[in-house]
PDB file of C-alpha atoms in Angstrom:
ATOM      1  CA  MET A 152      17.318  14.520 -18.092  1.00  0.00           C
ATOM      2  CA  ARG A 153      15.300  13.956 -14.926  1.00  0.00           C
ATOM      3  CA  LYS A 154      14.000  16.840 -12.863  1.00  0.00           C
ATOM      4  CA  ILE A 155      13.751  16.876  -9.074  1.00  0.00           C
ATOM      5  CA  LYS A 156      11.997  19.448  -6.934  1.00  0.00           C
ATOM      6  CA  LEU A 157      13.294  19.602  -3.370  1.00  0.00           C
ATOM      7  CA  LYS A 158      10.928  19.808  -0.413  1.00  0.00           C
ATOM      8  CA  SER A 159      11.718  20.967   3.112  1.00  0.00           C
ATOM      9  CA  ASN A 160      10.961  18.216   5.615  1.00  0.00           C
ATOM     10  CA  GLY A 161       9.875  15.992   2.760  1.00  0.00           C
ATOM     11  CA  LEU A 162      11.224  13.767   0.042  1.00  0.00           C
ATOM     12  CA  GLY A 163      12.390  15.178  -3.285  1.00  0.00           C
ATOM     13  CA  ARG A 164      10.602  13.243  -6.011  1.00  0.00           C
ATOM     14  CA  TYR A 165      11.384  12.773  -9.680  1.00  0.00           C
ATOM     15  CA  ASP A 166       9.101  14.667 -12.074  1.00  0.00           C
ATOM     16  CA  ASN A 167       8.287  11.447 -13.909  1.00  0.00           C
ATOM     17  CA  VAL A 168       7.996   8.375 -11.697  1.00  0.00           C
ATOM     18  CA  SER A 169       7.803   5.807 -14.494  1.00  0.00           C
ATOM     19  CA  PRO A 170      10.822   3.527 -15.040  1.00  0.00           C
ATOM     20  CA  PHE A 171      13.427   4.859 -17.480  1.00  0.00           C
ATOM     21  CA  LEU A 172      16.677   3.771 -19.117  1.00  0.00           C
ATOM     22  CA  ILE A 173      20.070   5.166 -18.207  1.00  0.00           C
ATOM     23  CA  GLU A 174      22.389   5.286 -21.171  1.00  0.00           C
ATOM     24  CA  SER A 175      26.178   4.909 -20.851  1.00  0.00           C
ATOM     25  CA  GLY A 176      25.897   4.663 -17.051  1.00  0.00           C
ATOM     26  CA  ALA A 177      25.212   8.406 -16.668  1.00  0.00           C
ATOM     27  CA  LEU A 178      22.149  10.214 -15.346  1.00  0.00           C
ATOM     28  CA  ALA A 179      21.682  13.956 -15.790  1.00  0.00           C
ATOM     29  CA  LEU A 180      19.607  15.644 -13.079  1.00  0.00           C
ATOM     30  CA  GLU A 181      18.125  19.111 -13.002  1.00  0.00           C
ATOM     31  CA  ILE A 182      17.517  19.952  -9.361  1.00  0.00           C
ATOM     32  CA  TYR A 183      15.226  22.847  -8.517  1.00  0.00           C
ATOM     33  CA  LEU A 184      16.888  24.512  -5.549  1.00  0.00           C
ATOM     34  CA  PRO A 185      15.033  26.586  -2.954  1.00  0.00           C
ATOM     35  CA  ASP A 186      15.374  30.375  -3.094  1.00  0.00           C
ATOM     36  CA  LYS A 187      17.887  30.544  -0.254  1.00  0.00           C
ATOM     37  CA  SER A 188      21.431  31.788  -0.357  1.00  0.00           C
ATOM     38  CA  GLY A 189      24.323  29.434   0.213  1.00  0.00           C
ATOM     39  CA  GLU A 190      25.971  26.492  -1.503  1.00  0.00           C
ATOM     40  CA  TYR A 191      24.278  23.233  -2.435  1.00  0.00           C
ATOM     41  CA  TYR A 192      25.923  19.831  -2.847  1.00  0.00           C
ATOM     42  CA  LEU A 193      24.518  16.597  -4.217  1.00  0.00           C
ATOM     43  CA  VAL A 194      25.679  13.673  -2.096  1.00  0.00           C
ATOM     44  CA  SER A 195      24.994  10.295  -3.705  1.00  0.00           C
ATOM     45  CA  GLU A 196      25.741   6.759  -2.574  1.00  0.00           C
ATOM     46  CA  LEU A 197      25.641   3.599  -4.677  1.00  0.00           C
ATOM     47  CA  ASN A 198      26.945   0.237  -3.491  1.00  0.00           C
ATOM     48  CA  GLY A 199      29.009   1.810  -0.727  1.00  0.00           C
ATOM     49  CA  LYS A 200      30.629   4.410  -2.996  1.00  0.00           C
ATOM     50  CA  GLU A 201      29.864   8.008  -2.096  1.00  0.00           C
ATOM     51  CA  LYS A 202      30.201  10.999  -4.425  1.00  0.00           C
ATOM     52  CA  VAL A 203      29.817  14.701  -3.669  1.00  0.00           C
ATOM     53  CA  GLN A 204      29.133  17.256  -6.417  1.00  0.00           C
ATOM     54  CA  ARG A 205      28.482  20.971  -6.178  1.00  0.00           C
ATOM     55  CA  ILE A 206      25.185  22.141  -7.663  1.00  0.00           C
ATOM     56  CA  ILE A 207      25.199  25.451  -9.467  1.00  0.00           C
ATOM     57  CA  ARG A 208      21.790  27.116  -9.660  1.00  0.00           C
ATOM     58  CA  GLY A 209      20.275  26.829 -13.151  1.00  0.00           C
ATOM     59  CA  SER A 210      22.563  24.010 -14.333  1.00  0.00           C
ATOM     60  CA  SER A 211      22.362  20.249 -14.232  1.00  0.00           C
ATOM     61  CA  VAL A 212      24.414  17.656 -12.377  1.00  0.00           C
ATOM     62  CA  THR A 213      25.461  14.357 -13.961  1.00  0.00           C
ATOM     63  CA  LEU A 214      25.878  11.158 -11.981  1.00  0.00           C
ATOM     64  CA  SER A 215      28.286   8.916 -13.865  1.00  0.00           C
ATOM     65  CA  ASP A 216      29.657   5.375 -13.553  1.00  0.00           C
ATOM     66  CA  LEU A 217      26.274   4.080 -12.390  1.00  0.00           C
ATOM     67  CA  GLU A 218      25.777   0.350 -11.917  1.00  0.00           C
ATOM     68  CA  THR A 219      23.055  -1.926 -10.573  1.00  0.00           C
ATOM     69  CA  GLY A 220      21.953  -1.284  -7.011  1.00  0.00           C
ATOM     70  CA  GLU A 221      20.056   1.286  -4.990  1.00  0.00           C
ATOM     71  CA  LEU A 222      21.105   4.872  -5.651  1.00  0.00           C
ATOM     72  CA  LYS A 223      20.527   7.051  -2.600  1.00  0.00           C
ATOM     73  CA  ALA A 224      20.949  10.809  -2.787  1.00  0.00           C
ATOM     74  CA  ALA A 225      20.477  13.995  -0.819  1.00  0.00           C
ATOM     75  CA  VAL A 226      21.130  17.677  -1.360  1.00  0.00           C
ATOM     76  CA  LYS A 227      22.993  19.412   1.430  1.00  0.00           C
ATOM     77  CA  HIS A 228      22.639  23.173   1.912  1.00  0.00           C
ATOM     78  CA  TYR A 229      25.602  24.996   3.429  1.00  0.00           C
ATOM     79  CA  LEU A 230      25.901  28.645   4.425  1.00  0.00           C
ATOM     80  CA  ARG A 231      29.404  29.921   5.216  1.00  0.00           C
ATOM     81  CA  GLY A 232      30.642  26.369   5.598  1.00  0.00           C
ATOM     82  CA  GLU A 233      27.917  25.344   8.062  1.00  0.00           C
ATOM     83  CA  LEU A 234      25.319  22.691   7.203  1.00  0.00           C
ATOM     84  CA  ILE A 235      21.883  24.368   7.234  1.00  0.00           C
ATOM     85  CA  GLU A 236      19.539  21.742   5.826  1.00  0.00           C
ATOM     86  CA  VAL A 237      19.499  18.308   4.149  1.00  0.00           C
ATOM     87  CA  TYR A 238      16.966  17.529   1.411  1.00  0.00           C
ATOM     88  CA  LYS A 239      16.512  13.802   0.866  1.00  0.00           C
ATOM     89  CA  ILE A 240      15.792  12.513  -2.635  1.00  0.00           C
ATOM     90  CA  GLU A 241      13.724   9.455  -3.454  1.00  0.00           C
ATOM     91  CA  PRO A 242      16.041   6.451  -4.001  1.00  0.00           C
ATOM     92  CA  LEU A 243      16.370   4.920  -7.472  1.00  0.00           C
ATOM     93  CA  LEU A 244      16.463   1.175  -8.024  1.00  0.00           C
ATOM     94  CA  LEU A 245      18.945   0.455 -10.820  1.00  0.00           C
ATOM     95  CA  LYS A 246      18.644  -2.858 -12.669  1.00  0.00           C
ATOM     96  CA  ALA A 247      20.578  -4.277 -15.606  1.00  0.00           C
ATOM     97  CA  VAL A 248      18.531  -4.504 -18.815  1.00  0.00           C
ATOM     98  CA  ASP A 249      20.517  -5.943 -21.718  1.00  0.00           C
ATOM     99  CA  THR A 250      23.502  -3.582 -21.915  1.00  0.00           C
ATOM    100  CA  GLN A 251      21.826  -0.633 -20.209  1.00  0.00           C
ATOM    101  CA  LEU A 252      20.500   0.229 -16.773  1.00  0.00           C
ATOM    102  CA  SER A 253      16.819   0.597 -15.968  1.00  0.00           C
ATOM    103  CA  ALA A 254      15.972   3.046 -13.186  1.00  0.00           C
ATOM    104  CA  THR A 255      12.764   2.956 -11.177  1.00  0.00           C
ATOM    105  CA  PRO A 256      11.958   5.521  -8.489  1.00  0.00           C
ATOM    106  CA  GLU A 257      11.593   3.477  -5.304  1.00  0.00           C
ATOM    107  CA  ILE A 258       8.222   4.862  -4.217  1.00  0.00           C
ATOM    108  CA  ALA A 259       6.682   4.089  -7.620  1.00  0.00           C
ATOM    109  CA  PHE A 260       8.221   0.604  -7.467  1.00  0.00           C
ATOM    110  CA  LEU A 261       6.809  -0.003  -3.991  1.00  0.00           C
ATOM    111  CA  MET A 262       3.384   1.322  -5.004  1.00  0.00           C
ATOM    112  CA  GLY A 263       3.324  -1.074  -7.974  1.00  0.00           C
ATOM    113  CA  GLU A 264       4.407  -3.950  -5.764  1.00  0.00           C
ATOM    114  CA  CYS A 265       1.725  -3.012  -3.228  1.00  0.00           C
ATOM    115  CA  GLN A 266      -0.949  -2.953  -5.956  1.00  0.00           C
ATOM    116  CA  ALA A 267       0.112  -6.411  -7.186  1.00  0.00           C
ATOM    117  CA  MET A 268      -0.090  -7.775  -3.622  1.00  0.00           C
ATOM    118  CA  ARG A 269      -3.513  -6.142  -3.146  1.00  0.00           C
ATOM    119  CA  GLU A 270      -4.785  -7.859  -6.317  1.00  0.00           C
ATOM    120  CA  LYS A 271      -3.434 -11.231  -5.137  1.00  0.00           C
ATOM    121  CA  LEU A 272      -5.104 -10.736  -1.753  1.00  0.00           C
ATOM    122  CA  GLU A 273      -8.454  -9.890  -3.349  1.00  0.00           C
ATOM    123  CA  ALA A 274      -8.224 -13.008  -5.541  1.00  0.00           C
ATOM    124  CA  ALA A 275      -7.363 -15.138  -2.492  1.00  0.00           C
ATOM    125  CA  GLU A 276     -10.267 -13.669  -0.508  1.00  0.00           C
ATOM    126  CA  LYS A 277     -12.666 -14.410  -3.390  1.00  0.00           C
ATOM    127  CA  SER A 278     -11.345 -17.972  -3.615  1.00  0.00           C
ATOM    128  CA  LEU A 279     -11.699 -18.401   0.156  1.00  0.00           C
ATOM    129  CA  THR A 280     -15.268 -17.086   0.091  1.00  0.00           C
ATOM    130  CA  GLU A 281     -16.168 -19.548  -2.666  1.00  0.00           C
ATOM    131  CA  ALA A 282     -14.540 -22.400  -0.715  1.00  0.00           C
ATOM    132  CA  GLU A 283     -16.454 -21.439   2.453  1.00  0.00           C
ATOM    133  CA  LYS A 284     -19.720 -21.383   0.469  1.00  0.00           C
ATOM    134  CA  HIS A 285     -18.948 -24.817  -0.998  1.00  0.00           C
ATOM    135  CA  ASN A 286     -18.082 -26.192   2.458  1.00  0.00           C
ATOM    136  CA  ARG A 287     -21.323 -24.793   3.902  1.00  0.00           C
ATOM    137  CA  GLU A 288     -23.362 -26.443   1.116  1.00  0.00           C
ATOM    138  CA  ARG A 289     -21.561 -29.739   1.769  1.00  0.00           C
ATOM    139  CA  ASP A 290     -22.266 -29.465   5.516  1.00  0.00           C
ATOM    140  CA  ILE A 291     -25.964 -28.843   4.827  1.00  0.00           C
ATOM    141  CA  ALA A 292     -26.149 -31.903   2.577  1.00  0.00           C
ATOM    142  CA  LEU A 293     -24.304 -34.051   5.133  1.00  0.00           C
ATOM    143  CA  LEU A 294     -26.472 -32.918   8.027  1.00  0.00           C
ATOM    144  CA  SER A 295     -29.617 -33.419   5.907  1.00  0.00           C
ATOM    145  CA  TYR A 296     -28.637 -37.046   5.342  1.00  0.00           C
ATOM    146  CA  ALA A 297     -27.636 -37.542   8.999  1.00  0.00           C
ATOM    147  CA  TRP A 298     -30.897 -35.919  10.193  1.00  0.00           C
ATOM    148  CA  ALA A 299     -32.976 -38.152   7.904  1.00  0.00           C
ATOM    149  CA  ASP A 300     -31.116 -41.254   9.173  1.00  0.00           C
ATOM    150  CA  TYR A 301     -31.528 -40.120  12.796  1.00  0.00           C
ATOM    151  CA  GLN A 302     -35.271 -39.577  12.307  1.00  0.00           C
ATOM    152  CA  ASN A 303     -35.818 -42.999  10.696  1.00  0.00           C
ATOM    153  CA  ASN A 304     -33.605 -45.042  13.044  1.00  0.00           C
ATOM    154  CA  VAL A 305     -35.310 -46.055  16.282  1.00  0.00           C
ATOM    155  CA  GLN A 306     -32.027 -46.912  18.019  1.00  0.00           C
ATOM    156  CA  LEU A 307     -30.425 -43.548  17.205  1.00  0.00           C
ATOM    157  CA  ASN A 308     -33.535 -41.503  17.931  1.00  0.00           C
ATOM    158  CA  ALA A 309     -33.828 -42.635  21.560  1.00  0.00           C
ATOM    159  CA  LYS A 310     -33.085 -39.112  22.856  1.00  0.00           C
ATOM    160  CA  ASN A 311     -35.689 -37.565  20.543  1.00  0.00           C
ATOM    161  CA  LEU A 312     -33.503 -34.486  19.798  1.00  0.00           C
ATOM    162  CA  SER A 313     -34.765 -31.511  17.849  1.00  0.00           C
ATOM    163  CA  LEU A 314     -32.958 -30.598  14.651  1.00  0.00           C
ATOM    164  CA  LEU A 315     -31.298 -27.646  16.422  1.00  0.00           C
ATOM    165  CA  ASP A 316     -30.044 -29.869  19.257  1.00  0.00           C
ATOM    166  CA  PHE A 317     -28.982 -32.575  16.782  1.00  0.00           C
ATOM    167  CA  ALA A 318     -26.927 -30.071  14.740  1.00  0.00           C
ATOM    168  CA  GLY A 319     -25.404 -28.653  17.940  1.00  0.00           C
ATOM    169  CA  ALA A 320     -24.447 -32.146  19.160  1.00  0.00           C
ATOM    170  CA  LEU A 321     -22.512 -32.640  15.924  1.00  0.00           C
ATOM    171  CA  GLY A 322     -20.807 -29.242  16.284  1.00  0.00           C
ATOM    172  CA  TYR A 323     -22.769 -27.355  13.635  1.00  0.00           C
ATOM    173  CA  ASP A 324     -24.196 -23.867  13.955  1.00  0.00           C
ATOM    174  CA  PHE A 325     -26.758 -23.158  11.238  1.00  0.00           C
ATOM    175  CA  THR A 326     -29.112 -20.259  10.637  1.00  0.00           C
ATOM    176  CA  LYS A 327     -32.866 -20.697  10.922  1.00  0.00           C
ATOM    177  CA  GLU A 328     -33.181 -20.695   7.100  1.00  0.00           C
ATOM    178  CA  GLU A 329     -30.481 -23.362   6.762  1.00  0.00           C
ATOM    179  CA  LEU A 330     -32.192 -25.542   9.402  1.00  0.00           C
ATOM    180  CA  GLU A 331     -35.461 -25.283   7.451  1.00  0.00           C
ATOM    181  CA  GLN A 332     -33.589 -26.266   4.288  1.00  0.00           C
ATOM    182  CA  ILE A 333     -32.079 -29.293   6.092  1.00  0.00           C
ATOM    183  CA  ASP A 334     -35.462 -30.344   7.485  1.00  0.00           C
ATOM    184  CA  ASN A 335     -37.024 -30.095   4.009  1.00  0.00           C
ATOM    185  CA  LYS A 336     -34.177 -32.073   2.382  1.00  0.00           C
ATOM    186  CA  LYS A 337     -34.562 -35.035   4.727  1.00  0.00           C
ATOM    187  CA  GLU A 338     -37.670 -36.022   2.770  1.00  0.00           C
ATOM    188  CA  ALA A 339     -35.448 -36.733  -0.251  1.00  0.00           C
ATOM    189  CA  PHE A 340     -33.466 -39.392   1.636  1.00  0.00           C
TER     190      PHE A 340
END
């Protein structure tokens, strides 16, 4: 049996948000009603089929004939036949597992999905950072070779550019430390 506490202007949540199995297509719910007089009805909708059941304080309500899909529910509070308030309940995602149904509260499902996406994003960002570092090292090596060739070639060096101007002419933007590293590497070529 699953327990639900209703909240005014909020979403009624299941007491245990972990996935659970539904046996024989039936789900028993114990709904904690507010201390207000009147009649309460559980209105549920699954795959276009709507059911209405009266809730008696202190007893449970059973949803039967459940099948795969998204189970939406709300508790409606009536006083003398007039609708006073509607308490929404967190939807349940029902999936077939072997011969039974598995139910997952939607918010817990979405939170898990969000966490998985966050982990993928962090891994992608780490991979991108490593790729940018590798590309920067390659650019330094390439410019070091080009700078050494420029310095040693009389025909190319006619403009007598500084290393900063040379890098800028090729579209590079390096830090002062990287330019020193490039200037020191040219001796190796």
